[in-house]
Amino acid sequence: MKKFLSAPFIVFILAGTLIPMCVIAYYGLTDRTGAFTIQNILAVGTGDHAKALGLSLLLSFAATLICLILAFPLGLILKDSKLGKKGFMVFLFILPMWMNFVLRTMAWQVLLEKSGPLGFLGIINTPTAVVLGMVYDYLPFMVLPIYNAMIKIDDSLIEAAYDLGASKSTVLRKVIAPLTIPGIVSGVTMVFVPSLTTFAISNMLGGGKVNLIGNIIEQEFTTSSNWNLGSGLSLVMMIFIVISMAFIEKFDKNGEGSMI
Amino acid sequence: MAKEKTLIEMIDISKSYDGEVVLDEFNLNIKENEFITLLGPSGCGKTTTLRILGGFTKPDTGKVLFQGEDITDMPANKRPLNTVFQKYALFPHMNIADNIAFGLKISGKSQEYINDKIKYALKLVNLSGYEKRSVTSLSGGQQQRIAIARAIVNEPRVLLLDEPLGALDLKLRQEMQYELRRLKNELGITFLYVTHDQEEALTMSDKVVVMNQGYIQQMGTPEQIYNEPENAFVADFIGDSNIVDGTMVEDYVVKINGYKFPCIDSGFGKNKPVDVVIRPEDIEIGKPGQGIIDGVVTSNVFIGVHYEMCIEAGGIEWLAQNTRSFAVGQQVSIGVAPENIQIMNKPQSEDEEAISLEDVLGDESEGTPEEL
């Protein structure tokens, strides 16, 4: 009976995840004639591909760092806020998350374009705009796990640190920061991985001038119709994702990021 | 003990949360090298008192003096006292040694000094060799002992303990009570202990402060608190007791429901209504006609050291404890030795139940509440 009820779920996993993965692996490891090759994977190290991967890593790293710098103090403020409406404050900060991601990015496109209200900045179609888009889109994914980790820190731990003579900065460095690490790791992963693989943000805010690895993969599947190369590069990206998952597994044992 | 210096003075401290008064014009003196316990039901203001001393809560009005110096506005990290928290509050990301070293590292002590201190503190709490263990691998009792070790290595003048044994089981709690007493004697520092457990308070303290609704109800040695409760609240809170209405007919005679009991109290005036406290172990049970009131046993429970019986006599249900068992339904008589009858003035109003500063100061010299 139990097995019977779980059948739709198993079908879904098979049809939605396992089979497509196998198909990608098949395409990635074969050439157009169907013969086995690892050229599609090695292709990531050549010319434009390597440059796109390098730029993706750089921009995702920058976006992740900015998100972390913004989210850590924000978490502290939310934790200490005496408004009695903490839940509502957090809700406000993650509200954009509920809106369609393409819409949010498009809004920035309108704001930043030459005739737009923020056109004077002149950052549209530059890597800066792409990083801005990444930060805006993925910030909630950093705030939430960090906030979750912080509110779990018992106030008596912080009071105990003060009681033992610690200054504010010592309490922050020696007690709050180390105990927030699970949330930070979750947040970093959840911002870094989607930033690394995005093509929509770079398409809309980069105007075709900022080519990330995601854009290359997209082009291989669409304009170049080279599914084998697209799949090969996708497999490379999957390795990054698996590494990130392993990181979360190691540091975030309490599931600070599982709320998302 | 009266010769020892006053270390901490709390003067006219008031504190309310959201309009609810927790402490009202609270005054307390703590002497050097004293084991003083704040005892009371939850919400009586004892934890707030401790938090004000620790620097975690600011009083609305009033002053805290430490050796005569005003420390009311001094932040917690500058105060010469350390706290042991109810929930231990050990840092889960550090091992035992790092937890104990936390305060010492901040004060910039040398590594050698720190290592020596850790060894010494662990020995003191009977956990030698636990340096590298993780906090989470310890039992509740062990964690609490580490929390105590972490506080005492900083050599505070006063150690504040907030119901530190509350989460432990009975056996462990009793062990820890002796350990704390021993620690206090070895270290020679002042202990301020907060608890709602009357047995704990009586076992460990030099001085017990019974609190209720933000007021001190009575202050004295454990013997004074138990044997001479000043009002019905204290009598009721400390141990089991029979608290009945009575009338002080004249000196040395109290009338309860029409029956006259000889007692040793005087000075209440004639025909004055009073509260009478009689401890269950002080009720003598005998054959009918032998005692003061005849009655019948209505219940009998064996609770280990003695039998606990209810005796219906003279229209009152008496709680009595005796090592001899009297069967339910048996006709008996009850009597009380005059010195075991405790007479208290009836409180005129709720406020009068609390004693004022003058009473407290006057009380310390002789400690016989009947004569106030």
Short mmCIF file of N, CA, C and O in Angstrom, two decimals, chain A residues 169-212:
data_model
loop_
_atom_site.label_atom_id
_atom_site.label_comp_id
_atom_site.label_asym_id
_atom_site.label_seq_id
_atom_site.Cartn_x
_atom_site.Cartn_y
_atom_site.Cartn_z
N SER A 169 32.96 43.58 20.31
CA SER A 169 33.59 43.00 19.12
C SER A 169 34.09 41.58 19.41
O SER A 169 34.05 40.72 18.54
N THR A 170 34.51 41.33 20.64
CA THR A 170 34.93 39.96 20.99
C THR A 170 33.74 39.01 20.94
O THR A 170 33.86 37.89 20.44
N VAL A 171 32.61 39.47 21.45
CA VAL A 171 31.42 38.64 21.42
C VAL A 171 31.07 38.29 19.98
O VAL A 171 30.76 37.15 19.64
N LEU A 172 31.19 39.29 19.10
CA LEU A 172 30.87 39.10 17.69
C LEU A 172 31.83 38.09 17.05
O LEU A 172 31.43 37.16 16.35
N ARG A 173 33.13 38.27 17.34
CA ARG A 173 34.15 37.43 16.69
C ARG A 173 34.21 36.03 17.28
O ARG A 173 34.35 35.05 16.56
N LYS A 174 34.10 35.94 18.61
CA LYS A 174 34.36 34.66 19.27
C LYS A 174 33.10 33.83 19.51
O LYS A 174 33.20 32.64 19.76
N VAL A 175 31.94 34.47 19.51
CA VAL A 175 30.73 33.71 19.84
C VAL A 175 29.74 33.71 18.67
O VAL A 175 29.37 32.67 18.15
N ILE A 176 29.34 34.92 18.25
CA ILE A 176 28.27 34.97 17.24
C ILE A 176 28.74 34.45 15.89
O ILE A 176 28.10 33.57 15.30
N ALA A 177 29.89 34.95 15.40
CA ALA A 177 30.36 34.51 14.08
C ALA A 177 30.58 33.00 13.99
O ALA A 177 30.06 32.36 13.07
N PRO A 178 31.32 32.39 14.93
CA PRO A 178 31.53 30.95 14.80
C PRO A 178 30.22 30.15 14.83
O PRO A 178 30.09 29.14 14.13
N LEU A 179 29.26 30.62 15.62
CA LEU A 179 28.00 29.88 15.71
C LEU A 179 27.09 30.13 14.52
O LEU A 179 26.08 29.46 14.34
N THR A 180 27.45 31.12 13.67
CA THR A 180 26.65 31.41 12.49
C THR A 180 27.19 30.68 11.26
O THR A 180 26.56 30.69 10.21
N ILE A 181 28.35 30.02 11.42
CA ILE A 181 29.00 29.38 10.27
C ILE A 181 28.08 28.44 9.47
O ILE A 181 28.05 28.52 8.24
N PRO A 182 27.29 27.59 10.13
CA PRO A 182 26.41 26.73 9.32
C PRO A 182 25.52 27.55 8.38
O PRO A 182 25.35 27.20 7.21
N GLY A 183 24.96 28.64 8.88
CA GLY A 183 24.11 29.50 8.07
C GLY A 183 24.90 30.18 6.97
O GLY A 183 24.42 30.31 5.84
N ILE A 184 26.12 30.60 7.28
CA ILE A 184 26.95 31.27 6.28
C ILE A 184 27.28 30.30 5.14
O ILE A 184 27.16 30.65 3.97
N VAL A 185 27.64 29.08 5.50
CA VAL A 185 27.98 28.09 4.46
C VAL A 185 26.78 27.82 3.57
O VAL A 185 26.89 27.81 2.33
N SER A 186 25.61 27.66 4.18
CA SER A 186 24.39 27.44 3.40
C SER A 186 24.14 28.62 2.48
O SER A 186 23.86 28.45 1.29
N GLY A 187 24.22 29.81 3.03
CA GLY A 187 23.94 31.02 2.27
C GLY A 187 24.91 31.19 1.12
O GLY A 187 24.53 31.47 -0.02
N VAL A 188 26.20 30.98 1.41
CA VAL A 188 27.23 31.13 0.37
C VAL A 188 26.95 30.17 -0.78
O VAL A 188 26.99 30.54 -1.94
N THR A 189 26.63 28.93 -0.44
CA THR A 189 26.37 27.95 -1.47
C THR A 189 25.14 28.31 -2.29
O THR A 189 25.14 28.23 -3.51
N MET A 190 24.11 28.76 -1.57
CA MET A 190 22.86 29.04 -2.27
C MET A 190 22.92 30.30 -3.11
O MET A 190 22.06 30.51 -3.96
N VAL A 191 23.89 31.16 -2.86
CA VAL A 191 24.08 32.32 -3.73
C VAL A 191 25.08 31.98 -4.83
O VAL A 191 24.88 32.30 -6.00
N PHE A 192 26.14 31.28 -4.45
CA PHE A 192 27.22 31.03 -5.40
C PHE A 192 26.77 30.12 -6.56
O PHE A 192 27.02 30.44 -7.73
N VAL A 193 26.09 29.02 -6.27
CA VAL A 193 25.75 28.05 -7.31
C VAL A 193 24.80 28.65 -8.37
O VAL A 193 25.11 28.59 -9.56
N PRO A 194 23.68 29.24 -7.96
CA PRO A 194 22.83 29.82 -9.02
C PRO A 194 23.49 30.99 -9.75
O PRO A 194 23.24 31.19 -10.95
N SER A 195 24.36 31.76 -9.06
CA SER A 195 25.06 32.84 -9.74
C SER A 195 26.00 32.27 -10.79
O SER A 195 26.13 32.80 -11.89
N LEU A 196 26.64 31.18 -10.44
CA LEU A 196 27.62 30.56 -11.33
C LEU A 196 26.96 30.05 -12.60
O LEU A 196 27.54 30.10 -13.68
N THR A 197 25.73 29.55 -12.47
CA THR A 197 25.10 28.89 -13.61
C THR A 197 24.08 29.77 -14.33
O THR A 197 23.46 29.33 -15.28
N THR A 198 23.92 31.02 -13.87
CA THR A 198 22.86 31.85 -14.46
C THR A 198 23.18 32.22 -15.93
O THR A 198 24.34 32.34 -16.31
N PHE A 199 22.12 32.34 -16.71
CA PHE A 199 22.32 32.94 -18.04
C PHE A 199 21.30 34.05 -18.26
O PHE A 199 21.49 34.96 -19.05
N ALA A 200 20.19 33.99 -17.47
CA ALA A 200 19.14 34.99 -17.64
C ALA A 200 19.61 36.37 -17.19
O ALA A 200 19.41 37.37 -17.88
N ILE A 201 20.28 36.43 -16.04
CA ILE A 201 20.73 37.72 -15.52
C ILE A 201 21.75 38.34 -16.47
O ILE A 201 21.65 39.53 -16.82
N SER A 202 22.70 37.52 -16.93
CA SER A 202 23.73 38.08 -17.81
C SER A 202 23.13 38.44 -19.17
O SER A 202 23.58 39.39 -19.82
N ASN A 203 22.11 37.71 -19.60
CA ASN A 203 21.43 38.06 -20.85
C ASN A 203 20.77 39.42 -20.75
O ASN A 203 20.93 40.28 -21.62
N MET A 204 20.01 39.62 -19.66
CA MET A 204 19.20 40.82 -19.55
C MET A 204 20.01 42.04 -19.14
O MET A 204 19.77 43.14 -19.63
N LEU A 205 20.95 41.87 -18.23
CA LEU A 205 21.70 43.02 -17.74
C LEU A 205 23.07 43.16 -18.41
O LEU A 205 23.73 44.19 -18.28
N GLY A 206 23.49 42.09 -19.10
CA GLY A 206 24.79 42.14 -19.78
C GLY A 206 24.65 42.46 -21.25
O GLY A 206 25.64 42.77 -21.93
N GLY A 207 23.43 42.38 -21.75
CA GLY A 207 23.16 42.73 -23.14
C GLY A 207 24.02 41.99 -24.15
O GLY A 207 24.42 42.56 -25.16
N GLY A 208 24.35 40.72 -23.87
CA GLY A 208 25.14 39.93 -24.80
C GLY A 208 26.62 40.23 -24.75
O GLY A 208 27.42 39.58 -25.41
N LYS A 209 26.99 41.22 -23.96
CA LYS A 209 28.42 41.57 -23.89
C LYS A 209 29.12 40.86 -22.75
O LYS A 209 30.35 40.82 -22.70
N VAL A 210 28.33 40.36 -21.80
CA VAL A 210 28.93 39.63 -20.69
C VAL A 210 28.57 38.16 -20.87
O VAL A 210 27.45 37.75 -20.64
N ASN A 211 29.54 37.39 -21.33
CA ASN A 211 29.29 35.98 -21.59
C ASN A 211 29.73 35.12 -20.43
O ASN A 211 30.92 34.98 -20.16
N LEU A 212 28.75 34.53 -19.76
CA LEU A 212 29.08 33.62 -18.66
C LEU A 212 28.97 32.20 -19.17
O LEU A 212 28.44 31.95 -20.25
#
